[in-house]
Amino acid sequence: MTPLSFRGEKVATEKEILLTITMLVSNRIDTIGRCMDSIYPLLQRIPGELIVVDTGSTDGSIEVARRYADRIVPFTWRNDFAEARNAGLRLARGEWVMFLDDDEWFEDIEEITEFFESGEYKAYNRGVYLVRNYGDQEGSSWTQSNAARMVRRRPETKFIGRIHEYIGPQEGPSKYFSAYVHHYGYAFATQEERIRHSLRNLTLLEEETARCQEDVRLLAHLVQEYFAIGEMGRAQDVCRKVMEIYQPQDRNYAGYCYNISLRAFMEQKDWAGAYDWGKRLIGQGAPTKVALLGTIGEMISVCHKVGRYREGINCLKKYLDLYEAVRKGSAREEAFSDLSRYLQDGEKEYMYAEGIALAVLDGDYEQAESFFLMKDWKAVPLPLFKDTLDYVVELWAMTGYRREYTEVLDRVMKSAPCRGQIEEKLTEYARTDREAYGRLLRIFGAGEDTSCMSRRYRFLYYAAAKKRGLGTAGEKGSSTEPQETESGDRMEEELTRLWEEAENPLLWEGEMWEAICQNNLHVWRIVERTSLDRWAAQVRGWLEAWLPAKDGSETVSPEADTDIPESGYRADASIMQERTVCSGELLLGELPRKEAVSPHARFLDIKYREGMLRKKIQRTAQSGEPGREQREQILKDMKPFGCRVLDLYKTIYRPEIFAEGRTEILPPEAAFAVCMDKALRARQEGDLPTYLRQIAEAAKSYPGMGESCKVLLRIEEEENRNRITYAEQMEFILLAERMKHSVRVMMEGGNMEDAARILSQLRILVPEDRELDTLEELVRN
């Protein structure tokens, strides 16, 4: 932002100056502008001055500061923050002085401005605003502390301390502002950067604490830096020393050490040690209420880790009582920065989530439900509670429907990771505890979330409600659950939306298809509204999902009949009761006669037959070396399959495309059928080379049937032991096709040199391929 006018346009006499703001500036080009803009309205509205101390800026920061500052004070840095600040303070003329850093800025300066404009400042000697220290660049994690950075200027006023300096004397009465500054100075991009910053501070702090061995303020900051670099043992040693020597005026720094001594155990994952130490701390009492609050809060997690669930629940109850007492206090407690997070609403909400986990682990679902209802699920983003989501789902599964559960579920379902986590739990309950599974479906049934997952479980709930005809309390006619007619209508509605939104409905689990079939829902009416291209993609995906794996084991579908039936498909109740129901078989079995001739139905019929054929050929190949008898059976099965494919696609594509053999513009199944038709005709005429070439072309046109074609060529290989087998020839052809595809990609990217190199290799592999002539011409031009 650009200020409305330069500071040079406002000149105040010494008598007029009410407030002097001092600031150290050094290489903060990213923040200096926001910092200056935030205090600019204050300096425009009251008599004031800005004194900037330049500690060696080289990135242009000082040029920005000149546009706002009344004075620029050059200063040679000597590892002493108080000395640098006092260089500016000595030039101050204001009745009050305030200091600010160049990497922080006010959210709103109005409250402080009014403090001076109204004359309220005359009743105070000190002003305290807030500093919000962020832990990340996104601003999602922060702590907040009091900043006593405004004092009435006296002859003895000065900054004290080489590091973590403060301005004194700090005498009351004090004015506490709700105004705060944003500070990203601790939001480091990497852990290495964080450690470098702490090591820089440690050098000064260790020197100062060696000289002032009982300065609790410095010792607390030393603990902070030890903790930051992972020196937990040293941090604990200094904490113990502070707890022995602190005086009442040091209670806020001592309170930080009290709390951090427990967290050091937790950082080392010494949960047994943390439990014993935490019990000891709570038993002896804390220097401040905030420190006690934070320590009890940490003990909730410690009890979770050591399996003392009931004790953790009791800690949470103590925490909540103390939280309310501290928040209701009339004065703002001057807590060390890191402790302020325990007073934030987000921290309390996290404690509720821990309480739900503890109560569920303890088997006290009534208590878990109580914590669930206390928690404000809108206060904090839900992913924060991902670790406890399993316990929340278990609470729902064990206690059943509540309106509040459904409201939270609708919110949770907006997060993709949470959806996955919930689905895992639902799958587990469907397998191990059908009653719990039914309770979860009931919660989905009352929801409004529109994701495919929610719709699917809502559909299953409606199916269950229709089947039972009972309310959730077990009473027929309960108004809390839809009745049979209503459930049927809702099922039709949800199924239609599900089908239209799902990526591939044919891959739904068996329970969905069981519900569809048992309720006689009209799936084909929905299918017919789907575009043929989308339907074809879904059927292809379904086919690959239930075909046997290459080792011969079934992936989804139960073992099918060996012979391919000419009409009719298995769709008996025993299949529907299995969890591995084959949706394609069920659809074909339920296909009305009048719809059997639609393109959608015929395509599914073809892919089903293809799957049966591929499974049969694969079993033939795995039974040993197939011979002439097996070849004849495969060819016998191929012929009617190919005829069905051609019959379908001849109703979609022009006849001349088939007459001219233009397989390149046909769908893969149709191109395969054309090649196989030519192969079968050539074999019938005794033209073995054409037969083999067309078999290879068929595999190239449709890789899905490639393994089946390879079986046929292996049979010919056994009968015709040439120098290079036909199976290898087919491998060469398939490899050549992949290489030609790579050449085209390279040419599109302008990589003609590599394309030419690969084409020269292809000439050796398939010298008679005429397509190479065209590609070589394009590369040359």
Coordinates of C-alpha atoms in Angstrom, one line a residue, residues 130-553:
L130 CA -1.4 -8.0 21.9
V131 CA 1.1 -9.8 19.7
R132 CA -0.2 -12.7 17.6
N133 CA 2.8 -14.9 16.8
Y134 CA 2.1 -17.2 13.9
G135 CA 3.6 -20.7 13.5
D136 CA 3.1 -21.0 9.8
Q137 CA 2.9 -18.7 6.8
E138 CA -0.8 -19.5 6.3
G139 CA -1.7 -18.0 9.6
S140 CA -3.7 -21.1 10.8
S141 CA -1.6 -21.6 14.0
W142 CA -0.8 -18.9 16.4
T143 CA -0.2 -17.9 20.0
Q144 CA -1.0 -14.5 21.6
S145 CA 0.7 -12.6 24.3
N146 CA 0.6 -9.3 26.0
A147 CA 3.1 -6.7 24.7
A148 CA 3.9 -4.0 27.3
R149 CA 5.4 -1.7 24.7
M150 CA 3.9 1.7 25.5
V151 CA 5.0 3.7 28.5
R152 CA 5.0 7.3 29.7
R153 CA 8.4 8.7 28.9
R154 CA 10.5 9.8 31.9
P155 CA 14.2 10.6 32.3
E156 CA 14.9 7.1 33.5
T157 CA 13.0 5.4 30.6
K158 CA 15.3 3.0 28.7
F159 CA 15.4 -0.4 27.1
I160 CA 16.9 -3.2 29.1
G161 CA 18.4 -6.5 27.9
R162 CA 20.8 -7.5 25.0
I163 CA 18.1 -9.9 23.8
H164 CA 14.3 -10.1 24.4
E165 CA 14.7 -6.5 25.6
Y166 CA 11.9 -4.6 27.3
I167 CA 11.3 -0.9 28.0
G168 CA 11.2 0.3 31.6
P169 CA 10.1 1.4 34.0
Q170 CA 7.0 -0.8 33.8
E171 CA 4.7 0.9 36.3
G172 CA 0.9 1.0 36.5
P173 CA -1.8 1.8 36.1
S174 CA -1.9 -0.1 32.8
K175 CA -4.3 0.2 29.9
Y176 CA -5.0 -3.1 28.2
F177 CA -6.0 -2.9 24.5
S178 CA -7.7 -5.5 22.4
A179 CA -5.7 -4.3 19.4
Y180 CA -3.1 -6.7 18.2
V181 CA -0.3 -6.9 15.7
H182 CA 0.4 -9.8 13.3
H183 CA 3.9 -11.3 13.7
Y184 CA 5.2 -13.9 11.3
G185 CA 8.8 -13.7 12.6
Y186 CA 8.5 -17.3 14.0
A187 CA 6.8 -18.7 10.9
F188 CA 9.9 -20.4 9.4
A189 CA 9.8 -22.0 6.0
T190 CA 12.0 -25.0 7.2
Q191 CA 13.1 -26.6 10.4
E192 CA 16.7 -25.7 9.5
E193 CA 15.7 -22.0 9.4
R194 CA 14.0 -22.3 12.7
I195 CA 17.1 -23.9 14.3
R196 CA 19.4 -21.3 12.9
H197 CA 17.3 -18.6 14.4
S198 CA 17.2 -20.3 17.8
L199 CA 21.0 -20.9 17.7
R200 CA 21.6 -17.2 17.1
N201 CA 19.4 -16.3 20.1
L202 CA 21.0 -19.0 22.2
T203 CA 24.5 -17.5 21.9
L204 CA 23.3 -14.2 23.4
L205 CA 21.0 -15.9 26.0
E206 CA 23.7 -18.2 27.3
E207 CA 26.1 -15.2 27.7
E208 CA 23.4 -13.2 29.5
T209 CA 22.2 -16.0 31.8
A210 CA 25.9 -16.8 32.7
R211 CA 26.2 -13.1 33.8
C212 CA 22.7 -12.9 35.4
Q213 CA 22.2 -16.5 36.7
E214 CA 18.9 -15.8 38.5
D215 CA 17.1 -13.6 35.9
V216 CA 14.0 -15.7 35.5
R217 CA 12.9 -13.8 32.4
L218 CA 16.1 -14.7 30.5
L219 CA 16.0 -18.2 31.8
A220 CA 12.5 -18.7 30.5
H221 CA 13.6 -17.5 27.0
L222 CA 16.6 -19.8 27.2
V223 CA 14.2 -22.7 27.9
Q224 CA 12.1 -21.6 24.8
E225 CA 15.2 -21.8 22.6
Y226 CA 16.4 -25.2 24.0
F227 CA 12.9 -26.6 23.4
A228 CA 12.9 -25.2 19.8
I229 CA 16.1 -27.0 18.9
G230 CA 15.1 -30.3 20.6
E231 CA 17.5 -30.0 23.6
M232 CA 14.8 -31.3 26.0
G233 CA 17.1 -32.4 28.8
R234 CA 18.6 -28.9 29.0
A235 CA 15.2 -27.3 28.8
Q236 CA 14.0 -29.5 31.8
D237 CA 17.1 -28.6 33.8
V238 CA 16.6 -24.9 33.4
C239 CA 12.8 -25.3 34.2
R240 CA 13.6 -27.0 37.5
K241 CA 16.0 -24.2 38.4
V242 CA 13.4 -21.6 37.6
M243 CA 10.8 -23.4 39.7
E244 CA 13.2 -23.2 42.7
I245 CA 14.2 -19.5 42.5
Y246 CA 11.3 -17.6 41.0
Q247 CA 9.7 -14.7 42.9
P248 CA 6.1 -13.6 42.7
Q249 CA 6.9 -10.9 40.1
D250 CA 8.3 -13.7 37.9
R251 CA 5.3 -15.9 38.0
N252 CA 4.4 -15.6 34.3
Y253 CA 7.8 -16.7 33.1
A254 CA 7.9 -19.4 35.8
G255 CA 4.4 -20.6 34.7
Y256 CA 5.8 -21.1 31.2
C257 CA 8.7 -23.3 32.6
Y258 CA 6.2 -25.2 34.7
N259 CA 4.2 -26.1 31.6
I260 CA 7.1 -26.7 29.2
S261 CA 8.8 -29.1 31.6
L262 CA 5.9 -31.5 31.0
R263 CA 5.8 -30.9 27.2
A264 CA 9.5 -31.8 27.1
F265 CA 8.7 -35.3 28.3
M266 CA 5.9 -35.5 25.7
E267 CA 8.3 -34.4 22.9
Q268 CA 10.6 -37.2 23.8
K269 CA 7.5 -39.6 23.8
D270 CA 8.4 -40.6 27.3
W271 CA 4.7 -41.0 28.2
A272 CA 5.3 -42.8 31.5
G273 CA 7.7 -40.1 32.6
A274 CA 5.3 -37.4 31.4
Y275 CA 2.5 -39.0 33.5
D276 CA 4.5 -39.1 36.7
W277 CA 5.9 -35.6 36.2
G278 CA 2.5 -34.2 35.3
K279 CA 0.9 -35.7 38.4
R280 CA 3.7 -34.1 40.5
L281 CA 3.2 -30.7 38.9
I282 CA -0.5 -30.6 39.4
G283 CA -0.1 -31.8 43.0
Q284 CA 2.3 -29.0 43.9
G285 CA 0.3 -26.2 42.2
A286 CA 1.3 -23.8 39.4
P287 CA 2.6 -20.2 39.4
T288 CA -0.3 -19.0 37.3
K289 CA -3.8 -20.2 36.5
V290 CA -3.0 -20.3 32.8
A291 CA 0.0 -22.5 33.4
L292 CA -2.1 -24.9 35.5
L293 CA -4.8 -24.9 32.8
G294 CA -2.3 -25.8 30.1
T295 CA -0.6 -28.5 32.2
I296 CA -4.0 -30.1 32.9
G297 CA -4.8 -29.9 29.2
E298 CA -1.6 -31.7 28.3
M299 CA -2.3 -34.4 30.9
I300 CA -5.5 -35.2 29.0
S301 CA -3.3 -36.4 26.1
V302 CA -0.8 -38.0 28.4
C303 CA -3.5 -40.1 30.0
H304 CA -4.7 -41.1 26.5
K305 CA -1.2 -42.3 25.7
V306 CA -0.7 -44.3 28.9
G307 CA -4.2 -45.9 28.8
R308 CA -5.6 -44.1 31.8
Y309 CA -8.8 -43.1 30.1
R310 CA -11.0 -42.4 33.1
E311 CA -8.3 -40.2 34.7
G312 CA -8.0 -38.4 31.4
I313 CA -11.8 -37.7 31.4
N314 CA -11.5 -36.3 34.9
C315 CA -8.6 -34.1 33.8
L316 CA -10.8 -32.8 31.0
K317 CA -13.6 -31.9 33.4
K318 CA -11.1 -30.0 35.6
Y319 CA -9.7 -28.3 32.5
L320 CA -13.2 -27.1 31.5
D321 CA -14.0 -25.8 35.0
L322 CA -10.7 -23.9 35.2
Y323 CA -11.0 -22.6 31.6
E324 CA -14.3 -20.9 32.4
A325 CA -12.8 -19.4 35.6
V326 CA -9.7 -18.0 33.9
R327 CA -11.8 -16.6 31.0
K328 CA -14.2 -14.9 33.4
G329 CA -11.3 -13.1 35.2
S330 CA -11.6 -9.4 35.2
A331 CA -8.0 -8.7 34.2
R332 CA -6.1 -10.1 31.3
E333 CA -3.4 -12.4 32.7
E334 CA 0.1 -11.6 31.4
A335 CA 1.0 -15.1 30.3
F336 CA 4.2 -16.0 28.5
S337 CA 3.3 -16.1 24.8
D338 CA 3.3 -19.9 24.4
L339 CA 0.7 -20.4 27.1
S340 CA -1.9 -18.2 25.5
R341 CA -3.0 -21.0 23.2
Y342 CA -4.7 -22.7 26.1
L343 CA -7.2 -19.8 26.3
Q344 CA -8.1 -20.0 22.7
D345 CA -11.5 -21.5 21.7
G346 CA -9.8 -23.8 19.3
E347 CA -7.8 -25.4 22.0
K348 CA -10.9 -26.1 24.1
E349 CA -12.6 -27.6 21.0
Y350 CA -9.6 -29.9 20.6
M351 CA -9.9 -31.0 24.3
Y352 CA -13.6 -32.0 23.6
A353 CA -12.4 -34.1 20.7
E354 CA -9.8 -35.8 23.1
G355 CA -12.6 -36.3 25.6
I356 CA -14.7 -38.2 23.0
A357 CA -11.8 -40.4 22.3
L358 CA -11.1 -41.1 25.9
A359 CA -14.8 -41.8 26.7
V360 CA -15.1 -44.2 23.8
L361 CA -12.0 -46.0 24.8
D362 CA -13.3 -46.3 28.3
G363 CA -16.6 -47.7 27.0
D364 CA -18.6 -44.7 28.4
Y365 CA -20.6 -43.8 25.4
E366 CA -23.0 -41.6 27.5
Q367 CA -20.0 -39.4 28.5
A368 CA -18.7 -39.4 24.9
E369 CA -22.0 -38.2 23.7
S370 CA -22.0 -35.4 26.3
F371 CA -18.6 -34.2 25.1
F372 CA -19.8 -34.5 21.5
L373 CA -22.8 -32.2 22.3
M374 CA -20.6 -29.7 24.2
K375 CA -18.2 -29.3 21.3
D376 CA -18.8 -26.5 18.8
W377 CA -18.3 -28.3 15.5
K378 CA -18.3 -25.1 13.5
A379 CA -15.6 -23.4 15.6
V380 CA -12.5 -25.1 14.2
P381 CA -11.9 -26.7 10.7
L382 CA -12.8 -30.3 10.9
P383 CA -9.5 -31.8 9.5
L384 CA -7.9 -30.8 12.8
F385 CA -9.8 -33.6 14.5
K386 CA -9.0 -36.3 11.9
D387 CA -7.1 -38.4 14.5
T388 CA -10.2 -38.7 16.7
L389 CA -12.7 -39.2 13.8
D390 CA -12.6 -43.0 14.3
Y391 CA -13.8 -42.5 17.8
V392 CA -16.6 -40.2 16.7
V393 CA -17.8 -42.8 14.2
E394 CA -17.7 -45.5 16.9
L395 CA -19.8 -43.2 19.1
W396 CA -22.4 -42.9 16.4
A397 CA -22.3 -46.6 15.7
M398 CA -22.9 -47.5 19.4
T399 CA -25.5 -44.9 20.3
G400 CA -27.6 -44.5 17.2
Y401 CA -29.3 -41.6 15.6
R402 CA -29.3 -38.0 16.8
R403 CA -30.0 -35.0 14.8
E404 CA -26.7 -33.4 15.9
Y405 CA -24.8 -36.5 14.6
T406 CA -26.3 -36.0 11.1
E407 CA -25.5 -32.3 11.1
V408 CA -21.8 -33.0 11.9
L409 CA -21.7 -35.9 9.4
D410 CA -22.9 -33.5 6.7
R411 CA -20.0 -31.2 7.5
V412 CA -17.4 -33.9 7.8
M413 CA -18.4 -35.4 4.4
K414 CA -17.2 -32.2 2.7
S415 CA -13.6 -33.3 3.4
A416 CA -12.3 -36.0 1.0
P417 CA -9.8 -37.5 3.6
C418 CA -12.6 -37.7 6.2
R419 CA -14.9 -39.4 3.7
G420 CA -12.3 -42.1 3.1
Q421 CA -11.8 -42.6 6.8
I422 CA -15.5 -42.9 7.5
E423 CA -16.0 -45.3 4.6
E424 CA -13.3 -47.6 6.1
K425 CA -15.2 -47.7 9.4
L426 CA -18.5 -48.4 7.6
T427 CA -16.9 -51.3 5.7
E428 CA -15.5 -52.7 8.9
Y429 CA -18.9 -52.5 10.7
A430 CA -20.6 -54.0 7.6
R431 CA -18.4 -57.0 8.1
T432 CA -18.2 -57.3 11.9
D433 CA -21.3 -55.6 13.4
R434 CA -24.4 -55.3 11.3
E435 CA -26.4 -53.6 14.1
A436 CA -23.8 -50.9 14.4
Y437 CA -23.6 -50.6 10.6
G438 CA -27.4 -50.1 10.5
R439 CA -27.2 -47.3 13.1
L440 CA -24.6 -45.5 10.9
L441 CA -26.9 -45.9 7.9
R442 CA -29.7 -44.3 9.8
I443 CA -27.5 -41.2 10.4
F444 CA -26.7 -41.1 6.7
G445 CA -30.4 -41.5 5.9
A446 CA -31.4 -38.3 7.7
G447 CA -28.5 -36.3 6.1
E448 CA -28.4 -33.8 3.3
D449 CA -24.9 -34.2 2.0
T450 CA -24.9 -34.7 -1.8
S451 CA -21.7 -36.6 -2.3
C452 CA -21.9 -40.0 -4.0
M453 CA -20.8 -41.7 -0.8
S454 CA -23.6 -40.1 1.2
R455 CA -26.2 -40.9 -1.5
R456 CA -25.1 -44.5 -1.6
Y457 CA -25.4 -45.1 2.1
R458 CA -28.7 -43.1 2.2
F459 CA -30.0 -45.4 -0.5
L460 CA -29.0 -48.5 1.5
Y461 CA -30.7 -47.0 4.5
Y462 CA -33.9 -46.5 2.6
A463 CA -33.7 -50.1 1.4
A464 CA -33.3 -51.4 4.9
A465 CA -36.2 -49.3 6.1
K466 CA -38.4 -50.6 3.4
K467 CA -37.5 -54.1 4.2
R468 CA -38.2 -53.8 7.9
G469 CA -41.2 -51.5 7.8
L470 CA -40.1 -50.4 11.3
G471 CA -39.2 -47.1 13.0
T472 CA -35.8 -46.6 14.6
A473 CA -37.3 -47.4 18.0
G474 CA -38.7 -50.7 16.6
E475 CA -42.3 -49.4 16.4
K476 CA -44.2 -49.7 13.1
G477 CA -45.2 -46.3 11.8
S478 CA -42.5 -44.3 13.6
S479 CA -42.3 -40.9 12.1
T480 CA -38.6 -40.8 12.4
E481 CA -38.1 -43.3 9.6
P482 CA -39.6 -43.5 6.1
Q483 CA -42.3 -46.2 5.5
E484 CA -42.3 -48.7 2.7
T485 CA -44.0 -46.6 0.0
E486 CA -42.0 -43.5 0.9
S487 CA -38.7 -45.5 1.1
G488 CA -39.4 -47.0 -2.4
D489 CA -39.9 -43.5 -3.9
R490 CA -36.7 -42.2 -2.2
M491 CA -34.8 -45.2 -3.4
E492 CA -35.8 -44.6 -7.0
E493 CA -34.8 -40.9 -6.6
E494 CA -31.5 -41.6 -4.9
L495 CA -30.6 -44.4 -7.3
T496 CA -31.1 -42.1 -10.3
R497 CA -28.9 -39.4 -8.9
L498 CA -26.3 -41.9 -7.8
W499 CA -26.1 -43.5 -11.2
E500 CA -25.8 -40.2 -13.0
E501 CA -23.1 -38.9 -10.6
A502 CA -21.1 -42.1 -10.0
E503 CA -17.9 -42.7 -12.1
N504 CA -18.9 -46.3 -12.6
P505 CA -22.0 -47.7 -11.0
L506 CA -21.2 -51.2 -12.3
L507 CA -18.4 -51.4 -9.7
W508 CA -20.6 -50.8 -6.7
E509 CA -20.3 -53.3 -4.0
G510 CA -22.6 -56.4 -3.8
E511 CA -24.8 -54.9 -1.1
M512 CA -25.9 -52.1 -3.5
W513 CA -26.8 -54.6 -6.3
E514 CA -28.6 -56.8 -3.8
A515 CA -30.8 -53.9 -2.7
I516 CA -31.4 -52.9 -6.3
C517 CA -32.5 -56.4 -7.3
Q518 CA -34.6 -57.2 -4.2
N519 CA -36.5 -53.9 -4.6
N520 CA -37.1 -54.5 -8.4
L521 CA -35.7 -51.0 -9.2
H522 CA -35.7 -50.1 -12.9
V523 CA -32.0 -49.7 -13.6
W524 CA -32.4 -50.0 -17.4
R525 CA -34.5 -46.9 -17.5
I526 CA -31.5 -45.0 -16.1
V527 CA -29.0 -46.8 -18.3
E528 CA -30.9 -45.9 -21.5
R529 CA -30.5 -42.2 -20.6
T530 CA -26.7 -42.5 -20.3
S531 CA -24.8 -41.7 -23.4
L532 CA -23.5 -44.7 -25.2
D533 CA -19.9 -43.6 -25.0
R534 CA -20.1 -43.2 -21.2
W535 CA -21.9 -46.5 -20.9
A536 CA -19.2 -48.2 -23.0
A537 CA -16.5 -46.8 -20.8
Q538 CA -18.3 -48.0 -17.6
V539 CA -18.8 -51.5 -19.1
R540 CA -15.2 -51.8 -20.1
G541 CA -14.1 -50.8 -16.6
W542 CA -16.5 -53.3 -15.1
L543 CA -15.1 -56.1 -17.4
E544 CA -11.5 -55.5 -16.4
A545 CA -12.5 -55.5 -12.7
W546 CA -14.1 -58.9 -12.6
L547 CA -11.9 -60.8 -15.1
P548 CA -9.5 -63.3 -13.6
A549 CA -6.1 -62.0 -12.7
K550 CA -3.1 -63.3 -14.7
D551 CA -2.4 -66.0 -12.2
G552 CA -5.9 -67.4 -12.8
S553 CA -7.5 -66.2 -9.5

